[in-house]
Short mmCIF file of C-alpha atoms and ligand atoms in Angstrom, two decimals:
data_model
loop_
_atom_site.label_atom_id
_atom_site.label_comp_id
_atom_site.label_asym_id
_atom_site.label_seq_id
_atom_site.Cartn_x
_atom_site.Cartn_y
_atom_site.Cartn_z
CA UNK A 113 0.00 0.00 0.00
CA UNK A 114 1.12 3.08 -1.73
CA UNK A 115 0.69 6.11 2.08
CA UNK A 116 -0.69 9.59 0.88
CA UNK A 117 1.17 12.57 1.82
CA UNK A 118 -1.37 12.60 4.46
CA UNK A 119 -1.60 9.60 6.44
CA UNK A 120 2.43 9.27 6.23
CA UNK A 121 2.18 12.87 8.30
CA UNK A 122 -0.57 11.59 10.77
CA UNK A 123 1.91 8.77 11.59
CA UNK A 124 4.54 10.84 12.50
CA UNK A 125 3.31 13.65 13.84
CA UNK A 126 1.74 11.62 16.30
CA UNK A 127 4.94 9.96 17.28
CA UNK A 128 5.68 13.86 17.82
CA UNK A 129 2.60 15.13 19.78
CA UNK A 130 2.87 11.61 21.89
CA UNK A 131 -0.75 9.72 23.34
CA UNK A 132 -3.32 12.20 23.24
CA UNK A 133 -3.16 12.61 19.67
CA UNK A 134 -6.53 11.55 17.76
CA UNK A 135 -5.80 10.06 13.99
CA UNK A 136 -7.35 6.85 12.31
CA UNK A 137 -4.98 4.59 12.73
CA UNK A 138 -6.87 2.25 10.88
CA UNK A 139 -5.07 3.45 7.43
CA UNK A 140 -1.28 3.48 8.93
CA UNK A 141 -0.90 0.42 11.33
CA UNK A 142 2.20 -1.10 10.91
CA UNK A 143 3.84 1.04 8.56
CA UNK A 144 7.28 2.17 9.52
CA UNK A 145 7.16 6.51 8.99
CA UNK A 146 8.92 8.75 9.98
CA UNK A 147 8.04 12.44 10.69
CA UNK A 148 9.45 15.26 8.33
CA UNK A 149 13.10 15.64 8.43
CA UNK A 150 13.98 18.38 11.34
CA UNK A 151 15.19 20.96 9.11
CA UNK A 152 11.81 21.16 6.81
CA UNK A 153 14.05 21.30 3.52
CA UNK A 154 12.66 23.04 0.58
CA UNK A 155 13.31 22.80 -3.02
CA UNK A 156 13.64 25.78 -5.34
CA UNK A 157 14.20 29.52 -4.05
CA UNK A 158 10.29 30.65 -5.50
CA UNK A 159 8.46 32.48 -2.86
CA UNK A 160 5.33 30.82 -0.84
CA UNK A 161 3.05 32.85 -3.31
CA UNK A 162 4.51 31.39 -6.35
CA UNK A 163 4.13 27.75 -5.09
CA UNK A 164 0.82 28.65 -4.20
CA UNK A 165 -0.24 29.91 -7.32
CA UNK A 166 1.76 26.81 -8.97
CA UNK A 167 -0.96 24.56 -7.37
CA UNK A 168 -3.45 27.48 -8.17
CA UNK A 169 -4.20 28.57 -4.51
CA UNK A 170 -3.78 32.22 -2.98
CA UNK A 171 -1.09 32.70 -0.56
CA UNK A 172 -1.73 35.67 1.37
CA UNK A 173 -1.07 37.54 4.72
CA UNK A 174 -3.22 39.86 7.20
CA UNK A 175 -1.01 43.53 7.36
CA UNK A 176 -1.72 46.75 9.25
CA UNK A 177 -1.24 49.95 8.23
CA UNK A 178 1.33 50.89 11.12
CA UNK A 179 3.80 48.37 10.14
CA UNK A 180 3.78 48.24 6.28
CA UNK A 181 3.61 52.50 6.09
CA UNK A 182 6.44 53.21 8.75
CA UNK A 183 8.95 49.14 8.31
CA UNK A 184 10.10 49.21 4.63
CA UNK A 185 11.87 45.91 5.32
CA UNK A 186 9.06 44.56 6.27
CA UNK A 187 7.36 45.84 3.65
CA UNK A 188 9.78 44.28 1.23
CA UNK A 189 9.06 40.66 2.85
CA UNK A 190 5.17 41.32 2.80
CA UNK A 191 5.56 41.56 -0.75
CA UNK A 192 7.69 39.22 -1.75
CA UNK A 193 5.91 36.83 -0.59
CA UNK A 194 2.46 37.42 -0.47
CA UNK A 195 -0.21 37.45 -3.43
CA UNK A 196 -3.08 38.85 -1.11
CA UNK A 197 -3.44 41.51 1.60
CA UNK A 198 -6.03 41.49 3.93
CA UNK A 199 -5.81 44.83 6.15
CA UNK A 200 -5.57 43.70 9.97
CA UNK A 201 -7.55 46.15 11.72
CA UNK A 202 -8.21 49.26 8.89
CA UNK A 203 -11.45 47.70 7.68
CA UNK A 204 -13.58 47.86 10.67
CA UNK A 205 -16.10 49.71 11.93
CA UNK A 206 -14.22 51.07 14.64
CA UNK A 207 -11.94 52.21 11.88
CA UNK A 208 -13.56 53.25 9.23
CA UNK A 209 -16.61 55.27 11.05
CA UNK A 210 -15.45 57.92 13.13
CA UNK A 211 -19.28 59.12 12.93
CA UNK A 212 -22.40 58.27 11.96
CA UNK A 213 -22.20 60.13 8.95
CA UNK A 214 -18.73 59.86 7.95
CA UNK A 215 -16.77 57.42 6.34
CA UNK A 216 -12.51 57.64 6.62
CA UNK A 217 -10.74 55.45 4.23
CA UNK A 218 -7.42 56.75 4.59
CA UNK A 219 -5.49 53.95 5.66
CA UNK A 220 -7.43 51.21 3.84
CA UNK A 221 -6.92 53.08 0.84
CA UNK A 222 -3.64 53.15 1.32
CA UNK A 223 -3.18 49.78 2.02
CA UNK A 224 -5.68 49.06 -1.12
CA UNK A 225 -3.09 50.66 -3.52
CA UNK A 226 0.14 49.09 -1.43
CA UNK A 227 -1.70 45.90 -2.50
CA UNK A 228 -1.79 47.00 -5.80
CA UNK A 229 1.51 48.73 -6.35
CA UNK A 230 2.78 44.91 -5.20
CA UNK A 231 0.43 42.93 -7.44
CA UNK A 232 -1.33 41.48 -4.70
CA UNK A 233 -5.08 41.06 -4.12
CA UNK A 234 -6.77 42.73 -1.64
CA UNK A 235 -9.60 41.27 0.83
CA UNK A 236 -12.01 42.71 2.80
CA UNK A 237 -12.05 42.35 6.66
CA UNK A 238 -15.02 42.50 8.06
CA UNK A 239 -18.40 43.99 7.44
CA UNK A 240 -20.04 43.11 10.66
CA UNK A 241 -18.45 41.36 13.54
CA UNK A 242 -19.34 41.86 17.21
CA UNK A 243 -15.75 43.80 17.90
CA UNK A 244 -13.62 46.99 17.28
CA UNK A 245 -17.49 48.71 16.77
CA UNK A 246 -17.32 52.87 17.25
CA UNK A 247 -18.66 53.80 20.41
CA UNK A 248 -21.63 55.49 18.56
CA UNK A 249 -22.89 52.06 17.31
CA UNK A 250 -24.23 52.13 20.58
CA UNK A 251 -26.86 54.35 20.07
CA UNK A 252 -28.32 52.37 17.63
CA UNK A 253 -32.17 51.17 17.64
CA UNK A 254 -34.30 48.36 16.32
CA UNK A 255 -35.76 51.12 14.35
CA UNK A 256 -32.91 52.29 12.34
CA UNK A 257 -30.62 49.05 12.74
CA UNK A 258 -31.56 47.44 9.44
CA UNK A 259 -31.12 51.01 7.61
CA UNK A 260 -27.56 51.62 9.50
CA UNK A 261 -26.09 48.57 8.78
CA UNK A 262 -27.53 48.34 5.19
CA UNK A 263 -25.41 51.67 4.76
CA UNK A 264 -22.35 51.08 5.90
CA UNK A 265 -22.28 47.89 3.92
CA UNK A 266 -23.48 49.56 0.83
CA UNK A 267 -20.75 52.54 0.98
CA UNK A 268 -17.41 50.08 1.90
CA UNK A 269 -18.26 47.55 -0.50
CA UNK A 270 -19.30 50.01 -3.38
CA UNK A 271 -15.80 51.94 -2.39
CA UNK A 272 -13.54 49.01 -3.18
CA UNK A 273 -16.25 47.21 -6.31
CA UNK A 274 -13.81 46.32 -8.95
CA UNK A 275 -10.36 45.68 -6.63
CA UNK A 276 -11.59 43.35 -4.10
CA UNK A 277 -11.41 39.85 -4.30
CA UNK A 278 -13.69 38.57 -1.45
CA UNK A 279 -15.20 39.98 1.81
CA UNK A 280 -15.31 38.82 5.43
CA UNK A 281 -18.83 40.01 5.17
CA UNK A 282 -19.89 38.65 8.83
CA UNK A 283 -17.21 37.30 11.63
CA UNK A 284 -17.65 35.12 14.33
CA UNK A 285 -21.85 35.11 14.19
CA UNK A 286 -20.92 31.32 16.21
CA UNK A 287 -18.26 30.19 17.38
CA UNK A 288 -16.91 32.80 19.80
CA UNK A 289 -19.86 32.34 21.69
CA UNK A 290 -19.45 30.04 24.81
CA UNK A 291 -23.46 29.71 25.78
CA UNK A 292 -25.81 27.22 24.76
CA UNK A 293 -28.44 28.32 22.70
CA UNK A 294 -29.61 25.19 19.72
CA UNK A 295 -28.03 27.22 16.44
CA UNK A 296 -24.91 28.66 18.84
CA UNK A 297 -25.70 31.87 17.58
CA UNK A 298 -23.33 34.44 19.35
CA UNK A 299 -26.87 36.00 20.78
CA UNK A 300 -25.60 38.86 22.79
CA UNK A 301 -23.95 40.84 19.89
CA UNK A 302 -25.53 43.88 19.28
CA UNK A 303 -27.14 43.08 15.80
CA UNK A 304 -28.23 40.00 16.98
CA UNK A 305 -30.25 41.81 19.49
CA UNK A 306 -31.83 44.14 17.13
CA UNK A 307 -32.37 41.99 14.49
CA UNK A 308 -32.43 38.59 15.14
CA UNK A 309 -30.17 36.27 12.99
CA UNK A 310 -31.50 38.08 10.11
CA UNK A 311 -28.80 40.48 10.27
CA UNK A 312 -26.22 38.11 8.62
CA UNK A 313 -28.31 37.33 6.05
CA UNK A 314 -29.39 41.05 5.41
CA UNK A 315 -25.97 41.83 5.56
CA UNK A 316 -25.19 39.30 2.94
CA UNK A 317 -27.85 40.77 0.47
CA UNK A 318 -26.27 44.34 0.79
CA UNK A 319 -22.98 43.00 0.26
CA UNK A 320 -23.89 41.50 -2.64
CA UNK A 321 -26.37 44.33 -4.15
CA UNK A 322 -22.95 46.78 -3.66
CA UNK A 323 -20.88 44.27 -5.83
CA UNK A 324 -22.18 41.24 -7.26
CA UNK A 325 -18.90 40.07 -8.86
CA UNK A 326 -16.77 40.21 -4.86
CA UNK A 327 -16.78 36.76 -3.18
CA UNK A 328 -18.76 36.97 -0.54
CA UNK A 329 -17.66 34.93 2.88
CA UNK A 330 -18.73 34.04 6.40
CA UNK A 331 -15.50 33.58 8.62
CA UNK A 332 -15.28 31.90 12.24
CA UNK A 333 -12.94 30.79 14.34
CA UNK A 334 -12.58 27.37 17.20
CA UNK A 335 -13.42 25.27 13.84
CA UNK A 336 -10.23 22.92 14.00
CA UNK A 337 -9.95 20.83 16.91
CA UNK A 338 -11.47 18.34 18.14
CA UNK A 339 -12.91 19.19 21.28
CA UNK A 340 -16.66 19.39 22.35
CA UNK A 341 -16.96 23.23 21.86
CA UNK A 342 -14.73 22.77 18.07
CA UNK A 343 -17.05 19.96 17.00
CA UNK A 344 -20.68 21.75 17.79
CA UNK A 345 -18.96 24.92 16.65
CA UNK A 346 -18.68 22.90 12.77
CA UNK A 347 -21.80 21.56 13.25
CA UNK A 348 -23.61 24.61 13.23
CA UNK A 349 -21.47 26.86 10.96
CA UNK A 350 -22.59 23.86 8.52
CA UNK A 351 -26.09 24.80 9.73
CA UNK A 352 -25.90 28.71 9.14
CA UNK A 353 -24.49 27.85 5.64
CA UNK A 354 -27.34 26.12 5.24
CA UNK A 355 -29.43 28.90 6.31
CA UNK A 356 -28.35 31.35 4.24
CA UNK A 357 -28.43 28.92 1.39
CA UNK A 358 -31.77 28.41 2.29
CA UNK A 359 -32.65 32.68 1.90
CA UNK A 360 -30.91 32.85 -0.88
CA UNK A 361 -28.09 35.16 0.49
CA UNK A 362 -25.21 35.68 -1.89
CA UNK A 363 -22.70 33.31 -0.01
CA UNK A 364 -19.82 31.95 -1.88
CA UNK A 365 -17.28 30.61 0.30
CA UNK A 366 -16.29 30.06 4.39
CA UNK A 367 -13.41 31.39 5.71
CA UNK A 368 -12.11 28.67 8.38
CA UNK A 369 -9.60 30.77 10.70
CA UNK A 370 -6.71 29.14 11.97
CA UNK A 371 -5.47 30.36 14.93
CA UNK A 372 -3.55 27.06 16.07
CA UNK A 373 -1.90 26.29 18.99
CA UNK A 374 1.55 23.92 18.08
CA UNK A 375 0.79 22.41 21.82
CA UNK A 376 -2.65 21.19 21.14
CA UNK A 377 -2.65 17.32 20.21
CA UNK A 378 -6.47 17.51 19.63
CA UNK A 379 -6.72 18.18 16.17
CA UNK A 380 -8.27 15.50 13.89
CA UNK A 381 -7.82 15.11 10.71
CA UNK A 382 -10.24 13.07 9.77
CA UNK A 383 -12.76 15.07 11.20
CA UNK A 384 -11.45 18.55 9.86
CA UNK A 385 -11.04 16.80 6.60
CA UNK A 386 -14.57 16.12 6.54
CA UNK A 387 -15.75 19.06 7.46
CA UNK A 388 -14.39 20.75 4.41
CA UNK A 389 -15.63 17.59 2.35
CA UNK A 390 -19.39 19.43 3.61
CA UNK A 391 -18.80 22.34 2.96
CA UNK A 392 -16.98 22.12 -0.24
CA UNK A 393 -20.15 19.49 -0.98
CA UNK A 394 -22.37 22.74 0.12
CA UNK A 395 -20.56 24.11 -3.66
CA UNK A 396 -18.62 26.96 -1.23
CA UNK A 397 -15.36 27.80 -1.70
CA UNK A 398 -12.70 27.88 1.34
CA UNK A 399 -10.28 29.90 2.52
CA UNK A 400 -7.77 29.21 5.25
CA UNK A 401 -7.84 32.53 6.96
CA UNK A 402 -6.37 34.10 10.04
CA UNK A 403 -3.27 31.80 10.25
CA UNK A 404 -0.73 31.41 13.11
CA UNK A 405 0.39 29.01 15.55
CA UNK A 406 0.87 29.19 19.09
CA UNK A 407 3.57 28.34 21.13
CA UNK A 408 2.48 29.81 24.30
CA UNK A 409 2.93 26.30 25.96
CA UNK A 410 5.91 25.23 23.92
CA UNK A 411 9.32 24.75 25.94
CA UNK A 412 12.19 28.01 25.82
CA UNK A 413 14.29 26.15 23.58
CA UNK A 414 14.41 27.75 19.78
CA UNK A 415 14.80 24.94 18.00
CA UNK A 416 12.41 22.48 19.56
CA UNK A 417 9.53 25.74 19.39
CA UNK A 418 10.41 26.32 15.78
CA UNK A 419 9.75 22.79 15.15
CA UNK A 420 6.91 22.18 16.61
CA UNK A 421 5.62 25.31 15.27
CA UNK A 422 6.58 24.18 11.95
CA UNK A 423 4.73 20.44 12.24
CA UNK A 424 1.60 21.95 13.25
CA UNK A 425 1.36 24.25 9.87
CA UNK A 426 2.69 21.37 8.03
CA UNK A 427 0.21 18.67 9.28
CA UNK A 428 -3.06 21.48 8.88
CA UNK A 429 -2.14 22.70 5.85
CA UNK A 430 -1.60 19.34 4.41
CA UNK A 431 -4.46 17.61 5.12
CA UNK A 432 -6.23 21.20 4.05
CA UNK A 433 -4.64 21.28 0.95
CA UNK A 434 -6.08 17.86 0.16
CA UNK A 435 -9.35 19.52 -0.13
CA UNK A 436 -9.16 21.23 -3.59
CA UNK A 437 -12.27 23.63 -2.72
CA UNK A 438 -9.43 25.49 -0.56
CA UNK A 439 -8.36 28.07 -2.62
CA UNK A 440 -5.93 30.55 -0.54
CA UNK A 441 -3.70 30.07 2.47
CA UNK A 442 -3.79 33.56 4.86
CA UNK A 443 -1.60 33.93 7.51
CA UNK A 444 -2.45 36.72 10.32
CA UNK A 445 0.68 38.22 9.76
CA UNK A 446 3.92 37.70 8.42
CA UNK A 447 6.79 38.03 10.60
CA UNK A 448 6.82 37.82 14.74
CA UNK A 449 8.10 41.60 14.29
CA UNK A 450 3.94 42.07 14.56
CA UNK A 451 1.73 39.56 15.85
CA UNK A 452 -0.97 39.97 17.73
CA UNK A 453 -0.08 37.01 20.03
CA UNK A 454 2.53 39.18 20.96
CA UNK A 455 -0.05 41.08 23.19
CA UNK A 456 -2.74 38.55 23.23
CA UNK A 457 -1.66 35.35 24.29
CA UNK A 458 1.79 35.83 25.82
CA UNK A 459 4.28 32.99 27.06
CA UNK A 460 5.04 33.07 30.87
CA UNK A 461 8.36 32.90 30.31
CA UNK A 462 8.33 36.33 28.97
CA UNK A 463 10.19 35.41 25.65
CA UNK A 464 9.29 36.72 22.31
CA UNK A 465 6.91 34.47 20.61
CA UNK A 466 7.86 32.34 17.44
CA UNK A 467 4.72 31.96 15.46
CA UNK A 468 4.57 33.39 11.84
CA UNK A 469 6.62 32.33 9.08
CA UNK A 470 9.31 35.33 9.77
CA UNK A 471 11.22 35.86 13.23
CA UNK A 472 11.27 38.95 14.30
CA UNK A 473 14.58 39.88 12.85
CA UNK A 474 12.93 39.08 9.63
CA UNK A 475 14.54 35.85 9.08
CA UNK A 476 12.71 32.88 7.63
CA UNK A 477 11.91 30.10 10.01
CA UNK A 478 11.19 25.94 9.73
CA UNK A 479 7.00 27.69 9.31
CA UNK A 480 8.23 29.69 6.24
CA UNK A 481 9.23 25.76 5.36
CA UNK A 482 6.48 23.68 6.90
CA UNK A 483 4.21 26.53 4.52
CA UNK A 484 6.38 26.06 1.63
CA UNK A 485 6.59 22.57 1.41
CA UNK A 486 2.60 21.97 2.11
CA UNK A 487 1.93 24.43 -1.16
CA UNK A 488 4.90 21.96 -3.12
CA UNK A 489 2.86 19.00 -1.68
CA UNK A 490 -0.90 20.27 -2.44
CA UNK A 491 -2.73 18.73 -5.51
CA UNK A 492 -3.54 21.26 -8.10
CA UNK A 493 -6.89 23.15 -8.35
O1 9MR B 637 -5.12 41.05 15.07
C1 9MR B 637 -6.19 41.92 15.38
C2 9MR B 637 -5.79 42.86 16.49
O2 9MR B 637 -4.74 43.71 16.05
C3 9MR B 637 -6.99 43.69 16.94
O3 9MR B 637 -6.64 44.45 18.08
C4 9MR B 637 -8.17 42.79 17.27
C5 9MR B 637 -9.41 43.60 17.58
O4 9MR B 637 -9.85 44.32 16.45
O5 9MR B 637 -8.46 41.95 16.18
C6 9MR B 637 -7.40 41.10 15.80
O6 9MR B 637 -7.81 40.28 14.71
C7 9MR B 637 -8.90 39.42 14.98
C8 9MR B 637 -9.72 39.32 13.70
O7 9MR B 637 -10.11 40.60 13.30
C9 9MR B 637 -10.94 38.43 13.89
N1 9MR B 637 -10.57 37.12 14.40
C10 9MR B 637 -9.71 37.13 15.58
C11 9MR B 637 -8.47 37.98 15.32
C12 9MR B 637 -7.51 37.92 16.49
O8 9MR B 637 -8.12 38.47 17.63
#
């Protein structure tokens, strides 16, 4: 028996995450494997967007305005590498809508023609999500809700019609919700309080009245792993889908965020791989969004961090890959220069996290590798 890519990398990466580890054996037993070679070798000097689009997926990265205006080097290695910008922070409300009645597109514009300058795409994140909302938001009513909304969708998307490739048009509706209502609908969100669930899908119809050729997405997060929270999370982002299928919303893909943690041993891939199976059955598209990997609870030592970081974007991404409805790879962020897990989910230890393809002195790492050789790897769309 001839192993896929895949099961010879569930073998050894679960001689490397130890017990806890859940794959189907059932495919592997008794197979001698080993786990990729420590130093992740690549072939080739092309970028990770070139072997990306070799295979005919979108390699991409999120980057703020802060960083790529005032860190030219980092500029350069946002742009050598990636074939899609997706502005970190510059696209939301809290951003964008200083007031009710005013719109300020200065730094999304500017990161709109970086994008373009650099020949990369550029995707829209997010048109309603229950954070980084303007204080004024607030003030809103179930009697001018629908209208408010409505405009603010209608004014960003018709700003960037004709050089956007998709939008994040709702965030997190599920999953970041911890309660237990039946759908998991994230029910103490603002819009979901003055509308009902029908905001996402009126929010999809003004998306796609403002530009009918954008792809339109819905992106959530805690959709990897398989834990009891992960698995009812999938479950009803499959049901939502279905929902808006259902209205007739303009949805065309799901964005699947993959904030990883190299620590976990609970992913599946069986499960995850079967997940996109539905959804790609659903005829969405998929995009890998929101990349990075953890390694909050990783020992100090470089090398055996970098590794480990490295195995856990090799092992998603390749059973991922496998899944030819996945059609771009986007990492939140490109170097450890400026992650948010810098801030957000700090080591105890104090040192500098390792979690993006680039260390912070702008150096590639085994993930710029583990990345790299799952795009070399991937079956062609
Ligand atoms: O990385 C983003 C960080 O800089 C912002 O402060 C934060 C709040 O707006 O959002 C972070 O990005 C989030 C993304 O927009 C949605 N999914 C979770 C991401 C990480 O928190």
């Amino acid at each position: 028996m001839k192993l896929s890519r895949r099961q010879t990398l569930q073998l050894g990466f679960g001689a490397f995450l130890g017990a806890g580890c859940a794959h189907d054996m059932s495919q592997v037993t008794g197979l001698a494997l080993s786990e990729p070679p420590k130093d992740f070798p690549v072939k080739g000097q092309l970028s990770l967007k070139q072997r990306a689009a070799a295979k005919g997926i979108i390699f991409g990265a999120a980057g703020n305005y802060q960083a790529l205006t005032q860190d030219t080097d980092y500029a350069q290695v946002f742009a050598e590498n990636c074939g899609m910008l997706v502005p970190e922070n510059e696209l939301k409300w809290a951003a964008l809508r200083p007031s009710p009645d005013r719109f300020d597109f200065t730094s999304s514009d500017w990161l709109a023609q970086f994008a373009k300058q650099h020949g990369m795409l550029f995707r829209g994140h997010t048109l309603v999500w229950n954070q980084s909302n303007p204080e004024w938001l607030k003030d809103t009513t179930a009697q001018n809700a629908e209208q408010v909304l409505i405009k603010h969708i209608d004014t960003v998307v018709k700003h960037y019609a004709g050089r956007i490739h998709s939008w994040d048009v709702v965030n997190e509706a599920i999953a970041a919700d911890w309660s237990k209502r039946d759908d998991r609908l994230h029910f103490t969100t603002q819009w979901f309080k003055l509308l009902d669930k029908n905001y996402i899908d009126i929010a999809f119809k003004a998306a796609g009245a403002a530009d009918p050729n954008a792809m339109l997405v819905y992106n959530d997060g805690y959709l990897n792993y398989d834990t009891p929270h992960d698995n009812e999370a999938r479950a009803a982002v499959l049901k939502l889908l279905e929902w808006l299928k259902s209205r007739n919303a303009p949805i065309h893909a799901l964005g699947v965020q993959g904030h990883l943690d190299a620590a976990d041993k609970r992913f599946n891939q069986k499960k995850f791989r079967d997940f996109l199976s539905e959804v790609a059955g659903m005829g969405l598209k998929i995009l890998l969004t929101e990349l990075d990997v953890s390694d909050r609870y990783l020992p100090a030592d470089l090398e055996v961090r970098d590794r480990a970081v490295a195995q856990t974007y090799e092992e998603y991404l390749s059973v991922a890959l496998d899944e030819r409805a996945v059609i771009a790879v986007l990492t939140w962020g490109m170097s450890d220069r400026y992650t948010w897990l810098t801030n957000y989910s700090p080591r105890s230890d104090k040192l500098p996290v390792r979690v993006l393809p680039y260390g912070a002195d702008l150096r590639r790492k085994l993930a710029w590798n583990a990345i790299a050789r799952a795009f070399d790897a991937a079956p062609k769309r």
